[in-house]
Amino acid sequence: MKLNKNLQLCILIGTLICYSIYFMFFYLFPTHFSNSDVRFASLVVEAITFVSLIYSIYSKKVSSNPFWICITIAIGSFLLGKIVYTYQDSFFEIPIDRFTISDVFYMFFLFFCLIAFCYKILKECNKWEKAFFICDICIVLTSIFTLEWYLFNQPNLNIFALSLGDVFLSFLYPIADLLFLLLGV
């Protein structure tokens, strides 16, 4: 029991040190980070999720099967991507347009989530559970596509001002939304 308390205390102190370093850079160099689009609350939530998953795996509260390990690595990659996204304009210069270092961590997040859910579907579900699980994933993908398209891409109402690729995407997104919604329902 004492080992679990020491481990929990070490994890808590490590998290507090990481956030102290974050705040130190944020408040010592406010001009560098004034255009930061990342909210601190989202970093806190992701860090708490990551730390609690690590603690659960080490304390054997959840089994150390590949699903939970992949989910933990995915959340850690997403957290690193958010931290790098916060500081990338000040420290990293990449000559590639529309590509940032944080995109690599976001791709790792998607990759490990895909591995975890494929493992869950293939190894731990019967036929009906697989069908319901795939339907749930389709509904979640529908909401993600819809939010990403309408909130982040902000489609243009004037179709003649768009390039051919943007017209194709504006045609493809609603079709993908409908297909995933029909598969999910």
Tab-separated table of C-alpha atoms in Angstrom:
chain	number	residue	atom	x	y	z
A	1	MET	CA	0.000	0.000	0.000
A	2	LYS	CA	2.899	2.338	0.768
A	3	LEU	CA	4.284	1.774	-2.732
A	4	ASN	CA	1.032	3.008	-4.292
A	5	LYS	CA	1.049	6.161	-2.139
A	6	ASN	CA	4.669	6.897	-3.064
A	7	LEU	CA	3.951	6.302	-6.744
A	8	GLN	CA	0.906	8.543	-6.614
A	9	LEU	CA	2.907	11.271	-4.854
A	10	CYS	CA	5.732	11.014	-7.418
A	11	ILE	CA	3.282	11.274	-10.302
A	12	LEU	CA	1.588	14.289	-8.712
A	13	ILE	CA	4.910	16.043	-8.050
A	14	GLY	CA	6.081	15.312	-11.609
A	15	THR	CA	2.884	16.776	-13.034
A	16	LEU	CA	3.193	19.885	-10.873
A	17	ILE	CA	6.813	20.372	-11.966
A	18	CYS	CA	5.809	20.095	-15.633
A	19	TYR	CA	3.070	22.678	-15.184
A	20	SER	CA	5.429	24.949	-13.265
A	21	ILE	CA	7.820	24.875	-16.216
A	22	TYR	CA	4.884	25.583	-18.545
A	23	PHE	CA	3.793	28.589	-16.477
A	24	MET	CA	7.351	29.815	-16.166
A	25	PHE	CA	7.737	30.063	-19.957
A	26	PHE	CA	4.239	31.430	-20.381
A	27	TYR	CA	4.659	34.270	-17.875
A	28	LEU	CA	8.348	35.055	-18.393
A	29	PHE	CA	7.944	35.474	-22.152
A	30	PRO	CA	4.394	36.799	-22.637
A	31	THR	CA	5.158	38.431	-25.997
A	32	HIS	CA	6.219	35.095	-27.508
A	33	PHE	CA	3.092	33.294	-26.360
A	34	SER	CA	0.478	36.036	-26.655
A	35	ASN	CA	-1.053	34.455	-29.774
A	36	SER	CA	-1.351	31.051	-28.134
A	37	ASP	CA	-4.581	29.345	-29.184
A	38	VAL	CA	-4.314	26.539	-26.662
A	39	ARG	CA	-6.341	26.908	-23.522
A	40	PHE	CA	-4.638	25.915	-20.322
A	41	ALA	CA	-7.739	24.051	-19.142
A	42	SER	CA	-7.494	21.603	-22.046
A	43	LEU	CA	-3.868	20.903	-21.167
A	44	VAL	CA	-4.849	20.269	-17.553
A	45	VAL	CA	-7.621	17.853	-18.543
A	46	GLU	CA	-5.369	15.931	-20.930
A	47	ALA	CA	-2.563	15.748	-18.373
A	48	ILE	CA	-4.913	14.512	-15.652
A	49	THR	CA	-6.277	11.868	-18.026
A	50	PHE	CA	-2.784	10.768	-19.014
A	51	VAL	CA	-1.510	10.649	-15.421
A	52	SER	CA	-4.568	8.758	-14.190
A	53	LEU	CA	-4.211	6.178	-16.981
A	54	ILE	CA	-0.544	5.660	-16.155
A	55	TYR	CA	-1.358	5.352	-12.464
A	56	SER	CA	-4.151	2.866	-13.175
A	57	ILE	CA	-1.885	0.691	-15.295
A	58	TYR	CA	0.967	0.737	-12.766
A	59	SER	CA	-1.283	0.092	-9.779
A	60	LYS	CA	-2.968	-2.805	-11.628
A	61	LYS	CA	-6.436	-1.231	-11.341
A	62	VAL	CA	-6.867	-1.987	-15.031
A	63	SER	CA	-5.256	-4.891	-16.797
A	64	SER	CA	-2.171	-4.096	-18.834
A	65	ASN	CA	-3.630	-5.312	-22.091
A	66	PRO	CA	-2.714	-3.652	-25.397
A	67	PHE	CA	-5.962	-1.631	-25.478
A	68	TRP	CA	-5.173	0.409	-22.367
A	69	ILE	CA	-1.498	0.747	-23.229
A	70	CYS	CA	-2.350	2.092	-26.708
A	71	ILE	CA	-4.949	4.493	-25.271
A	72	THR	CA	-2.386	5.769	-22.742
A	73	ILE	CA	0.252	6.296	-25.444
A	74	ALA	CA	-2.354	8.040	-27.614
A	75	ILE	CA	-3.380	10.444	-24.836
A	76	GLY	CA	0.298	11.126	-24.090
A	77	SER	CA	0.945	11.878	-27.766
A	78	PHE	CA	-2.033	14.224	-27.873
A	79	LEU	CA	-0.785	16.015	-24.747
A	80	LEU	CA	2.703	16.384	-26.255
A	81	GLY	CA	1.134	17.682	-29.461
A	82	LYS	CA	-0.772	20.348	-27.524
A	83	ILE	CA	2.340	21.402	-25.616
A	84	VAL	CA	4.417	21.557	-28.802
A	85	TYR	CA	1.613	23.477	-30.546
A	86	THR	CA	1.761	26.060	-27.770
A	87	TYR	CA	5.482	26.694	-28.193
A	88	GLN	CA	6.162	25.803	-31.821
A	89	ASP	CA	6.106	29.338	-33.232
A	90	SER	CA	8.841	30.430	-30.841
A	91	PHE	CA	11.191	27.454	-30.974
A	92	PHE	CA	10.584	25.487	-34.182
A	93	GLU	CA	10.876	26.755	-37.738
A	94	ILE	CA	9.917	24.285	-40.465
A	95	PRO	CA	9.978	25.401	-44.120
A	96	ILE	CA	7.011	23.161	-45.047
A	97	ASP	CA	3.694	24.949	-45.587
A	98	ARG	CA	0.728	23.827	-43.488
A	99	PHE	CA	2.808	21.333	-41.505
A	100	THR	CA	3.859	21.702	-37.912
A	101	ILE	CA	5.738	19.512	-35.461
A	102	SER	CA	2.556	19.050	-33.420
A	103	ASP	CA	0.910	17.350	-36.411
A	104	VAL	CA	3.282	14.403	-35.941
A	105	PHE	CA	2.041	13.907	-32.379
A	106	TYR	CA	-1.581	14.235	-33.496
A	107	MET	CA	-0.954	11.539	-36.134
A	108	PHE	CA	0.528	9.291	-33.421
A	109	PHE	CA	-2.615	9.933	-31.370
A	110	LEU	CA	-4.841	8.812	-34.252
A	111	PHE	CA	-2.615	5.836	-35.039
A	112	PHE	CA	-2.583	4.493	-31.471
A	113	CYS	CA	-6.329	5.067	-31.043
A	114	LEU	CA	-6.909	3.137	-34.263
A	115	ILE	CA	-4.726	0.270	-33.023
A	116	ALA	CA	-6.521	0.223	-29.657
A	117	PHE	CA	-10.003	0.156	-31.138
A	118	CYS	CA	-9.084	-2.435	-33.766
A	119	TYR	CA	-7.682	-4.614	-30.981
A	120	LYS	CA	-10.869	-4.144	-28.967
A	121	ILE	CA	-13.056	-5.024	-31.946
A	122	LEU	CA	-11.045	-8.032	-33.130
A	123	LYS	CA	-10.086	-9.647	-29.824
A	124	GLU	CA	-12.702	-8.840	-27.204
A	125	CYS	CA	-16.081	-8.539	-28.917
A	126	ASN	CA	-18.605	-11.014	-30.259
A	127	LYS	CA	-20.544	-10.319	-33.481
A	128	TRP	CA	-23.235	-8.102	-31.955
A	129	GLU	CA	-20.787	-6.156	-29.833
A	130	LYS	CA	-18.640	-5.586	-32.934
A	131	ALA	CA	-21.659	-4.248	-34.816
A	132	PHE	CA	-22.663	-1.891	-32.000
A	133	PHE	CA	-19.067	-0.775	-31.490
A	134	ILE	CA	-18.650	0.027	-35.197
A	135	CYS	CA	-21.956	1.930	-35.159
A	136	ASP	CA	-20.797	3.972	-32.179
A	137	ILE	CA	-17.519	4.777	-33.910
A	138	CYS	CA	-19.430	5.879	-37.028
A	139	ILE	CA	-21.615	8.229	-34.983
A	140	VAL	CA	-18.553	9.728	-33.288
A	141	LEU	CA	-16.821	10.167	-36.662
A	142	THR	CA	-19.930	11.908	-37.989
A	143	SER	CA	-19.845	14.433	-35.192
A	144	ILE	CA	-16.091	14.960	-35.593
A	145	PHE	CA	-16.371	15.498	-39.350
A	146	THR	CA	-19.275	17.895	-38.907
A	147	LEU	CA	-17.554	19.938	-36.229
A	148	GLU	CA	-14.268	20.004	-38.104
A	149	TRP	CA	-15.878	21.109	-41.343
A	150	TYR	CA	-18.278	23.722	-40.058
A	151	LEU	CA	-16.215	25.147	-37.210
A	152	PHE	CA	-12.619	24.930	-38.375
A	153	ASN	CA	-12.735	24.951	-42.171
A	154	GLN	CA	-15.555	27.534	-42.342
A	155	PRO	CA	-16.887	26.732	-45.793
A	156	ASN	CA	-17.274	29.604	-48.231
A	157	LEU	CA	-20.759	30.346	-49.523
A	158	ASN	CA	-19.453	31.622	-52.857
A	159	ILE	CA	-18.576	28.456	-54.759
A	160	PHE	CA	-16.890	30.383	-57.580
A	161	ALA	CA	-14.251	31.718	-55.157
A	162	LEU	CA	-13.113	28.199	-54.228
A	163	SER	CA	-10.392	26.141	-55.842
A	164	LEU	CA	-11.186	22.773	-57.434
A	165	GLY	CA	-9.886	20.896	-54.373
A	166	ASP	CA	-12.044	22.974	-52.015
A	167	VAL	CA	-15.116	22.330	-54.167
A	168	PHE	CA	-14.366	18.603	-54.063
A	169	LEU	CA	-13.962	18.710	-50.268
A	170	SER	CA	-17.154	20.725	-49.829
A	171	PHE	CA	-18.933	18.021	-51.827
A	172	LEU	CA	-17.204	15.121	-50.050
A	173	TYR	CA	-17.667	16.175	-46.414
A	174	PRO	CA	-21.491	16.093	-46.362
A	175	ILE	CA	-21.484	12.741	-48.178
A	176	ALA	CA	-19.063	11.280	-45.621
A	177	ASP	CA	-21.247	12.711	-42.841
A	178	LEU	CA	-24.349	11.051	-44.251
A	179	LEU	CA	-22.605	7.719	-44.818
A	180	PHE	CA	-21.221	7.569	-41.290
A	181	LEU	CA	-24.556	8.650	-39.848
A	182	LEU	CA	-26.398	5.948	-41.816
A	183	LEU	CA	-23.831	3.339	-40.776
A	184	GLY	CA	-24.112	4.451	-37.166
A	185	VAL	CA	-27.889	4.388	-36.993
